[in-house]
Coordinates of C-alpha atoms in Angstrom, one line a residue:
X33 CA 0.0 0.0 0.0
X34 CA 1.2 3.5 -0.8
X35 CA 1.8 5.4 2.4
X36 CA 4.7 7.8 1.9
X37 CA 5.2 11.5 0.9
X38 CA 8.2 12.9 -1.0
X39 CA 10.0 13.9 2.2
X40 CA 9.4 10.6 4.1
X41 CA 12.2 8.4 5.2
X42 CA 13.0 5.8 2.5
X43 CA 12.0 2.3 3.3
X44 CA 12.4 -0.9 1.5
X45 CA 9.4 -2.0 -0.5
X46 CA 8.9 -5.0 1.7
X47 CA 9.1 -3.2 5.1
X48 CA 5.7 -2.7 6.7
X49 CA 4.6 0.5 8.4
X50 CA 3.6 0.0 12.0
X51 CA 2.6 2.3 14.7
X52 CA 5.0 2.6 17.6
X53 CA 4.9 -0.1 20.2
X54 CA 2.9 0.7 23.4
X55 CA 2.4 -0.9 26.8
X56 CA -0.8 -2.2 28.3
X57 CA -2.7 -0.2 30.8
X58 CA -1.7 -0.4 34.5
X59 CA -4.1 -1.7 37.2
X60 CA -5.1 1.8 38.3
X61 CA -5.9 2.7 34.7
X62 CA -7.8 -0.5 34.2
X63 CA -10.0 0.5 37.2
X64 CA -10.6 3.9 35.6
X65 CA -11.4 2.2 32.3
X66 CA -14.0 0.1 34.1
X67 CA -15.6 3.2 35.6
X68 CA -15.7 4.9 32.2
X69 CA -17.3 1.9 30.7
X70 CA -20.0 1.7 33.3
X71 CA -20.6 5.5 33.2
X72 CA -21.1 5.3 29.4
X73 CA -23.3 2.3 29.7
X74 CA -25.5 4.0 32.2
X75 CA -25.7 7.0 29.8
X76 CA -26.8 4.6 27.0
X77 CA -29.5 3.2 29.3
X78 CA -30.7 6.7 30.1
X79 CA -30.8 7.5 26.4
X80 CA -32.7 4.2 25.7
X81 CA -35.3 5.0 28.4
X82 CA -35.7 8.6 27.3
X83 CA -36.2 7.4 23.7
X84 CA -39.6 5.8 24.8
X85 CA -41.0 9.3 25.1
X86 CA -38.6 11.5 23.1
X87 CA -37.7 9.2 20.2
X88 CA -39.3 9.1 16.8
X89 CA -41.8 6.5 17.8
X90 CA -44.2 4.9 15.2
X91 CA -47.6 6.7 14.8
X92 CA -49.2 3.6 16.4
X93 CA -46.8 3.4 19.3
X94 CA -46.7 -0.1 20.8
X95 CA -45.2 1.3 24.0
X96 CA -48.6 2.8 24.8
X97 CA -49.9 -0.7 25.6
X98 CA -47.1 -1.7 27.9
X99 CA -47.4 -1.3 31.7
X100 CA -44.9 1.2 33.2
X101 CA -43.2 1.9 29.9
X102 CA -46.3 3.7 28.6
X103 CA -45.7 6.3 31.2
X104 CA -42.8 7.8 29.2
X105 CA -44.7 8.8 26.1
X106 CA -47.1 10.7 28.4
X107 CA -44.3 12.8 30.0
X108 CA -42.3 13.8 26.9
X109 CA -40.5 16.7 28.6
X110 CA -39.2 14.4 31.3
X111 CA -38.3 11.8 28.7
X112 CA -36.4 14.4 26.7
X113 CA -34.5 15.4 29.9
X114 CA -33.6 11.8 30.5
X115 CA -32.4 11.4 26.9
X116 CA -30.3 14.5 27.0
X117 CA -28.7 13.3 30.3
X118 CA -27.8 10.0 28.6
X119 CA -26.4 11.9 25.6
X120 CA -24.2 14.0 27.9
X121 CA -23.0 11.0 29.8
X122 CA -22.0 9.2 26.6
X123 CA -20.2 12.2 25.3
X124 CA -18.3 12.7 28.6
X125 CA -17.5 9.0 28.7
X126 CA -16.2 9.1 25.2
X127 CA -14.0 12.1 26.0
X128 CA -12.7 10.3 29.2
X129 CA -12.0 7.2 27.1
X130 CA -9.9 9.3 24.7
X131 CA -7.4 9.8 27.5
X132 CA -6.3 6.2 27.1
X133 CA -6.4 6.3 23.3
X134 CA -4.3 9.5 22.8
X135 CA -1.6 9.2 20.1
X136 CA 1.9 9.2 21.6
X137 CA 0.8 7.9 24.9
X138 CA 3.1 5.2 26.3
X139 CA 0.2 3.0 27.6
X140 CA -2.8 2.6 25.4
X141 CA -6.0 0.7 25.2
X142 CA -5.9 -2.5 23.2
X143 CA -8.2 -3.0 20.2
X144 CA -10.2 -5.6 22.2
X145 CA -10.7 -3.2 25.2
X146 CA -12.1 -0.4 23.1
X147 CA -14.3 -2.8 21.0
X148 CA -15.7 -4.3 24.2
X149 CA -16.4 -0.8 25.5
X150 CA -18.2 0.2 22.3
X151 CA -20.3 -3.0 22.4
X152 CA -21.4 -2.2 26.0
X153 CA -22.4 1.3 24.9
X154 CA -24.3 0.4 21.8
X155 CA -26.2 -2.6 23.1
X156 CA -28.9 -0.6 25.0
X157 CA -29.5 1.4 21.8
X158 CA -30.2 -1.7 19.6
X159 CA -33.9 -2.1 20.6
X160 CA -35.1 1.5 21.1
X161 CA -37.4 3.6 18.9
X162 CA -35.5 5.5 16.2
X163 CA -33.7 8.6 17.6
X164 CA -33.0 12.1 16.1
X165 CA -34.6 11.3 12.7
X166 CA -37.6 9.6 11.1
X167 CA -35.6 8.5 8.0
X168 CA -36.0 4.8 8.9
X169 CA -39.7 5.1 8.2
X170 CA -38.9 6.4 4.7
X171 CA -36.6 3.3 4.3
X172 CA -39.6 1.0 5.2
X173 CA -42.0 2.7 2.9
X174 CA -39.6 2.9 0.0
X175 CA -38.7 -0.8 0.5
X176 CA -42.4 -1.7 0.5
X177 CA -42.8 0.1 -2.9
X178 CA -40.1 -2.2 -4.2
X179 CA -41.7 -5.3 -2.6
X180 CA -45.0 -4.4 -4.4
X181 CA -43.2 -4.3 -7.8
X182 CA -43.4 -0.5 -8.3
X183 CA -40.6 2.0 -9.1
X184 CA -39.3 3.8 -6.0
X185 CA -37.4 6.2 -8.2
X186 CA -40.5 7.5 -9.8
X187 CA -43.1 7.4 -7.0
X188 CA -43.1 8.6 -3.5
X189 CA -44.7 6.7 -0.6
X190 CA -48.0 8.7 -0.7
X191 CA -48.4 8.0 -4.5
X192 CA -47.4 4.4 -4.4
X193 CA -48.8 3.2 -1.1
X194 CA -51.5 5.8 -0.4
X195 CA -51.7 8.4 2.3
X196 CA -53.6 6.2 4.6
X197 CA -51.1 3.3 4.5
X198 CA -49.5 2.4 7.9
X199 CA -46.0 2.8 6.4
X200 CA -46.7 6.1 4.8
X201 CA -48.0 7.6 8.0
X202 CA -44.6 7.3 9.6
X203 CA -42.8 9.2 6.8
X204 CA -42.1 12.9 7.3
X205 CA -44.4 15.1 5.2
X206 CA -41.5 16.4 3.2
X207 CA -40.6 12.9 2.0
X208 CA -44.0 11.5 1.3
X209 CA -44.1 12.6 -2.3
X210 CA -40.4 12.3 -2.9
X211 CA -38.8 9.4 -4.8
X212 CA -36.1 7.3 -3.0
X213 CA -32.5 8.8 -3.2
X214 CA -30.9 5.5 -2.1
X215 CA -29.1 2.9 -4.2
X216 CA -30.7 -0.2 -5.6
X217 CA -28.8 -2.6 -3.3
X218 CA -30.1 -1.0 -0.2
X219 CA -33.7 -0.9 -1.4
X220 CA -33.5 -4.5 -2.6
X221 CA -32.3 -5.6 0.9
X222 CA -35.2 -3.5 2.3
X223 CA -37.7 -5.2 0.1
X224 CA -36.7 -8.5 1.6
X225 CA -37.3 -7.0 5.0
X226 CA -40.7 -5.8 3.8
X227 CA -41.6 -9.2 2.6
X228 CA -40.7 -10.6 6.1
X229 CA -42.5 -8.1 8.3
X230 CA -45.3 -6.7 6.1
X231 CA -46.8 -3.7 7.8
X232 CA -45.3 -4.5 11.2
X233 CA -43.4 -1.2 11.7
X234 CA -41.7 -2.2 14.9
X235 CA -40.2 -5.4 13.3
X236 CA -39.2 -3.4 10.2
X237 CA -37.4 -0.8 12.3
X238 CA -35.5 -3.5 14.2
X239 CA -34.4 -5.3 11.0
X240 CA -33.4 -2.0 9.4
X241 CA -31.3 -1.3 12.5
X242 CA -29.8 -4.8 12.0
X243 CA -28.7 -3.7 8.5
X244 CA -27.1 -0.6 10.1
X245 CA -25.4 -2.8 12.7
X246 CA -23.8 -4.9 9.9
X247 CA -22.3 -1.7 8.6
X248 CA -21.1 -0.7 12.1
X249 CA -19.5 -4.2 12.4
X250 CA -17.7 -3.7 9.1
X251 CA -16.4 -0.4 10.3
X252 CA -15.1 -2.0 13.5
X253 CA -13.5 -4.7 11.5
X254 CA -11.9 -2.5 8.8
X255 CA -10.9 0.6 10.7
X256 CA -8.1 -0.8 13.0
X257 CA -6.7 -2.8 10.1
X258 CA -6.5 0.3 7.8
X259 CA -5.1 2.3 10.7
X260 CA -2.3 -0.1 11.3
X261 CA -1.4 -0.2 7.6
X262 CA -1.1 3.6 7.7
X263 CA 1.0 3.7 10.9
X264 CA -1.8 4.9 13.1
X265 CA -2.6 3.3 16.4
X266 CA -5.7 1.1 16.0
X267 CA -7.1 2.0 19.4
X268 CA -6.9 5.7 18.5
X269 CA -8.7 5.1 15.2
X270 CA -11.4 3.0 16.9
X271 CA -12.0 5.7 19.5
X272 CA -12.3 8.5 17.0
X273 CA -14.1 6.6 14.2
X274 CA -16.2 3.9 15.8
X275 CA -16.8 4.8 19.5
X276 CA -17.7 8.4 18.3
X277 CA -21.0 9.5 19.8
X278 CA -22.2 10.4 16.3
X279 CA -22.0 6.7 15.5
X280 CA -24.0 5.7 18.5
X281 CA -26.6 8.4 18.1
X282 CA -27.1 8.3 14.4
X283 CA -25.8 5.0 12.9
X284 CA -27.1 2.8 15.8
X285 CA -30.0 4.7 17.5
X286 CA -30.9 6.4 14.3
X287 CA -30.5 3.3 12.1
X288 CA -29.2 5.3 9.2
X289 CA -28.2 3.4 6.0
X290 CA -25.0 5.5 5.9
X291 CA -23.6 2.8 8.3
X292 CA -23.9 0.1 5.7
X293 CA -22.5 2.4 3.0
X294 CA -19.5 3.5 5.1
X295 CA -18.9 -0.1 6.3
X296 CA -18.8 -1.5 2.7
X297 CA -16.5 1.4 1.6
X298 CA -14.0 0.8 4.4
X299 CA -14.1 -3.0 4.0
X300 CA -13.5 -2.6 0.3
X301 CA -10.5 -0.3 0.9
X302 CA -9.1 -2.8 3.4
X303 CA -9.5 -5.7 1.1
X304 CA -8.1 -3.8 -1.9
X305 CA -4.9 -2.7 -0.2
X306 CA -4.3 -6.0 1.6
X307 CA -1.7 -7.2 -0.9
X308 CA -0.3 -3.8 -2.1
X309 CA 3.4 -3.4 -1.1
X310 CA 4.6 -0.4 1.0
X311 CA 6.2 2.2 -1.2
X312 CA 7.4 5.7 -0.9
X313 CA 8.3 8.3 -3.6
X314 CA 11.3 7.2 -5.7
X315 CA 11.1 3.5 -4.8
X316 CA 11.3 1.0 -7.7
X317 CA 8.0 -0.7 -8.1
X318 CA 8.2 -4.4 -7.2
X319 CA 6.5 -7.0 -9.4
X320 CA 2.9 -7.9 -8.7
X321 CA 2.5 -9.9 -5.5
X322 CA 0.6 -13.2 -5.4
X323 CA -3.1 -12.5 -5.3
X324 CA -2.6 -8.7 -5.6
X325 CA -4.8 -8.1 -8.7
X326 CA -7.7 -10.3 -7.4
X327 CA -7.7 -8.4 -4.1
X328 CA -7.7 -5.1 -6.0
X329 CA -10.7 -6.2 -8.1
X330 CA -12.4 -7.5 -4.9
X331 CA -11.8 -4.3 -3.1
X332 CA -13.1 -2.1 -5.9
X333 CA -16.2 -4.3 -6.2
X334 CA -17.0 -4.0 -2.5
X335 CA -16.5 -0.2 -2.6
X336 CA -19.0 -0.1 -5.5
X337 CA -21.5 -2.1 -3.5
X338 CA -21.2 0.6 -0.9
X339 CA -22.1 3.1 -3.6
X340 CA -25.1 1.0 -4.4
X341 CA -26.3 1.9 -0.9
X342 CA -25.2 5.5 -0.9
X343 CA -23.5 7.4 -3.7
X344 CA -20.8 8.9 -1.5
X345 CA -18.8 5.7 -1.5
X346 CA -17.7 6.2 -5.1
X347 CA -15.2 8.8 -3.9
X348 CA -13.2 6.0 -2.4
X349 CA -12.9 4.3 -5.8
X350 CA -11.1 7.3 -7.2
X351 CA -8.5 7.5 -4.4
X352 CA -8.1 3.7 -4.4
X353 CA -7.2 4.1 -8.1
X354 CA -4.5 6.6 -7.1
X355 CA -3.1 4.2 -4.6
X356 CA -2.8 1.6 -7.3
X357 CA -1.2 4.0 -9.8
X358 CA 1.4 5.0 -7.2
X359 CA 2.1 1.4 -6.4
X360 CA 2.7 0.4 -10.0
X361 CA 5.2 3.1 -11.2
X362 CA 3.5 6.4 -10.5
X363 CA 3.4 7.4 -14.2
X364 CA 0.6 9.0 -16.0
X365 CA 0.0 5.8 -18.0
X366 CA -0.3 4.0 -14.6
X367 CA -2.9 6.5 -13.5
X368 CA -4.8 5.9 -16.8
X369 CA -4.6 2.2 -16.4
X370 CA -5.8 2.3 -12.8
X371 CA -8.6 4.6 -13.7
X372 CA -9.7 2.3 -16.5
X373 CA -9.6 -0.7 -14.1
X374 CA -11.6 1.1 -11.4
X375 CA -14.1 2.3 -14.0
X376 CA -14.5 -1.2 -15.5
X377 CA -15.0 -2.9 -12.1
X378 CA -17.4 -0.2 -10.9
X379 CA -19.4 -0.3 -14.2
X380 CA -19.7 -4.1 -14.1
X381 CA -20.8 -4.2 -10.5
X382 CA -23.2 -1.3 -11.0
X383 CA -24.8 -2.8 -14.0
X384 CA -25.0 -6.2 -12.3
X385 CA -26.7 -4.7 -9.2
X386 CA -29.1 -2.4 -11.2
X387 CA -30.2 -5.1 -13.5
X388 CA -30.1 -7.9 -10.9
X389 CA -32.4 -6.0 -8.5
X390 CA -34.7 -5.0 -11.4
X391 CA -34.6 -1.4 -10.3
X392 CA -32.6 0.0 -13.2
X393 CA -30.6 3.2 -13.2
X394 CA -33.3 5.6 -12.0
X395 CA -31.5 6.0 -8.6
X396 CA -28.9 8.3 -10.2
X397 CA -31.5 10.9 -11.2
X398 CA -33.4 10.5 -7.9
X399 CA -30.2 10.9 -5.8
X400 CA -29.2 14.2 -7.4
X401 CA -32.8 15.5 -7.6
X402 CA -33.8 14.6 -4.0
X403 CA -30.5 15.9 -2.5
X404 CA -31.7 19.5 -2.8
X405 CA -35.2 19.0 -1.5
X406 CA -34.3 19.7 2.2
X407 CA -32.7 22.9 3.3
X408 CA -30.7 22.0 6.4
X409 CA -30.0 24.7 9.0
X410 CA -26.7 23.0 9.7
X411 CA -25.5 23.6 6.2
X412 CA -23.2 26.6 5.6
X413 CA -24.4 26.9 2.0
X414 CA -28.0 27.0 3.1
X415 CA -27.3 29.5 5.9
X416 CA -25.5 31.7 3.4
X417 CA -28.5 31.6 1.0
X418 CA -30.9 32.4 3.9
X419 CA -28.7 35.4 4.8
X420 CA -28.9 36.5 1.1
X421 CA -32.7 36.2 1.3
X422 CA -32.9 38.4 4.4
X423 CA -30.6 41.0 2.8
X424 CA -32.8 41.0 -0.3
X425 CA -35.8 41.8 1.9
X426 CA -34.0 44.5 3.8
X427 CA -32.9 46.1 0.5
X428 CA -36.3 45.9 -1.0
X429 CA -35.3 43.4 -3.7
X430 CA -37.7 40.7 -2.6
X431 CA -37.2 37.3 -1.1
X432 CA -35.0 35.2 -3.4
X433 CA -33.9 32.5 -0.9
X434 CA -35.1 29.6 -3.1
X435 CA -33.1 30.9 -6.1
X436 CA -30.0 31.5 -3.9
X437 CA -30.2 28.0 -2.5
X438 CA -30.3 26.5 -6.0
X439 CA -27.4 28.7 -7.2
X440 CA -25.2 28.3 -4.2
X441 CA -26.0 24.6 -4.0
X442 CA -24.7 24.2 -7.6
X443 CA -21.6 26.3 -6.7
X444 CA -21.1 24.0 -3.7
X445 CA -21.2 20.9 -5.8
X446 CA -18.7 22.5 -8.3
X447 CA -16.3 23.5 -5.5
X448 CA -16.4 20.1 -3.9
X449 CA -15.8 18.5 -7.3
X450 CA -12.8 20.8 -8.0
X451 CA -11.3 20.1 -4.5
X452 CA -11.7 16.4 -5.0
X453 CA -9.9 16.6 -8.4
X454 CA -7.1 18.7 -6.8
X455 CA -6.6 16.1 -4.1
X456 CA -6.7 13.2 -6.6
X457 CA -3.9 14.9 -8.5
X458 CA -1.9 16.0 -5.5
X459 CA -2.1 12.5 -4.0
X460 CA -0.9 11.0 -7.3
X461 CA 2.0 13.4 -7.2
X462 CA 2.9 12.2 -3.7
X463 CA 2.0 15.5 -1.9
X464 CA -0.6 13.8 0.3
X465 CA -1.5 10.3 1.3
X466 CA -4.6 9.1 -0.7
X467 CA -6.5 8.3 2.5
X468 CA -6.0 11.9 3.6
X469 CA -7.3 13.1 0.3
X470 CA -10.3 10.8 0.5
X471 CA -11.2 12.1 4.0
X472 CA -10.8 15.7 3.0
X473 CA -12.9 15.2 -0.2
X474 CA -15.7 13.4 1.6
X475 CA -15.7 16.0 4.3
X476 CA -15.9 19.0 1.9
X477 CA -18.6 17.3 -0.2
X478 CA -20.7 16.8 2.9
X479 CA -20.2 20.3 4.3
X480 CA -21.1 21.9 1.0
X481 CA -24.4 20.0 0.6
X482 CA -27.5 22.1 1.3
X483 CA -29.1 19.1 2.9
X484 CA -26.1 18.5 5.3
X485 CA -27.0 16.3 8.3
X486 CA -24.7 15.5 11.3
X487 CA -24.3 11.9 10.3
X488 CA -23.0 12.9 6.8
X489 CA -19.8 14.0 8.4
X490 CA -19.1 10.4 9.5
X491 CA -18.1 9.6 5.9
X492 CA -15.0 11.8 6.4

């Protein structure tokens, strides 16, 4: 795998890059770790209890029929306070855990210790109502459209299922007439869930969360392995990327399909670089290692499957191609060959999924069309457009917020595209590591979307 920059110390092509050796935690630190684990677990339990009254419960809430538990939906303010307390405890616990995962520390958590901590924290959130978003109800309705043999990229839930349908009733009003923006692989998996649960919303939510947990498991599997390949301490990477409260709040409690997309993207990167040799600028490229090309193709295929869940994963295919081009000889012709290989694998997998699921290619138009439907208050682009609209009113020019959102949204896409191209080129020229370029490009793309949501940032 390509890991060096022009000014890095030269290493032989066969020498692996490893993070510095660390020592295990001492007894006193292990006792502190146990306290942090329990503190975070209690916070997760608080959040789980609070979700009964403050979560995005189904319209026909089954908790209303359960003794004791039905009290929480009737005291939403108290439930919200309990949930906020749990959130605060998880965040504080995560920050305290970071003390034992700080880079450069002599004694660090092991990968097993931080994974166990993460499992303890996420377990109470596996069986709660959706939190912080009602997107999972859109997943259920759009999956039911597929199950009934209709086109989710042409019809919204209200049109396809009817306004009075039990699944449509859970979908936020803004999404009821909107086609699905998700990839065909995700919706096909969702249609199998729809076939199993029918209109049982609770079972559907739990199975959708199970899909998200598969993605989280892939993240936990791939993240420390990728970190070690790039000379980063695995425990630090797991603390920042997997135990992150955003993962717990949005990928687990919120059951967002970004979990599966990110998990497949990261697993594809790990598989793809598994046989690539370590190189730095100026090294002579070694011959192809045994199994190197099959793993490259496998990695590209898995990354593309991630894009069949959410489009963002395709960014990884470009930077993976740069890694391959740098590994071969680092010439322009190598970049062209790697680009053709990534394009070929991506095209074959995309066509296979689109035709195999029977959903075709309508998801591309739906993705770009739906992305601008929601104006998020957390988006810098949207806030700039809103400010422009207010200035227009103050100056007597009228309210042109809608036009400004459309214009600035297009400018945002263009800027993120240019930044991605710049980092692809700079990484190819050994100015940055490709993984750094991928993270920056995914981060900029998310930040410049007018529909930016907190969990989008997890792609970076």
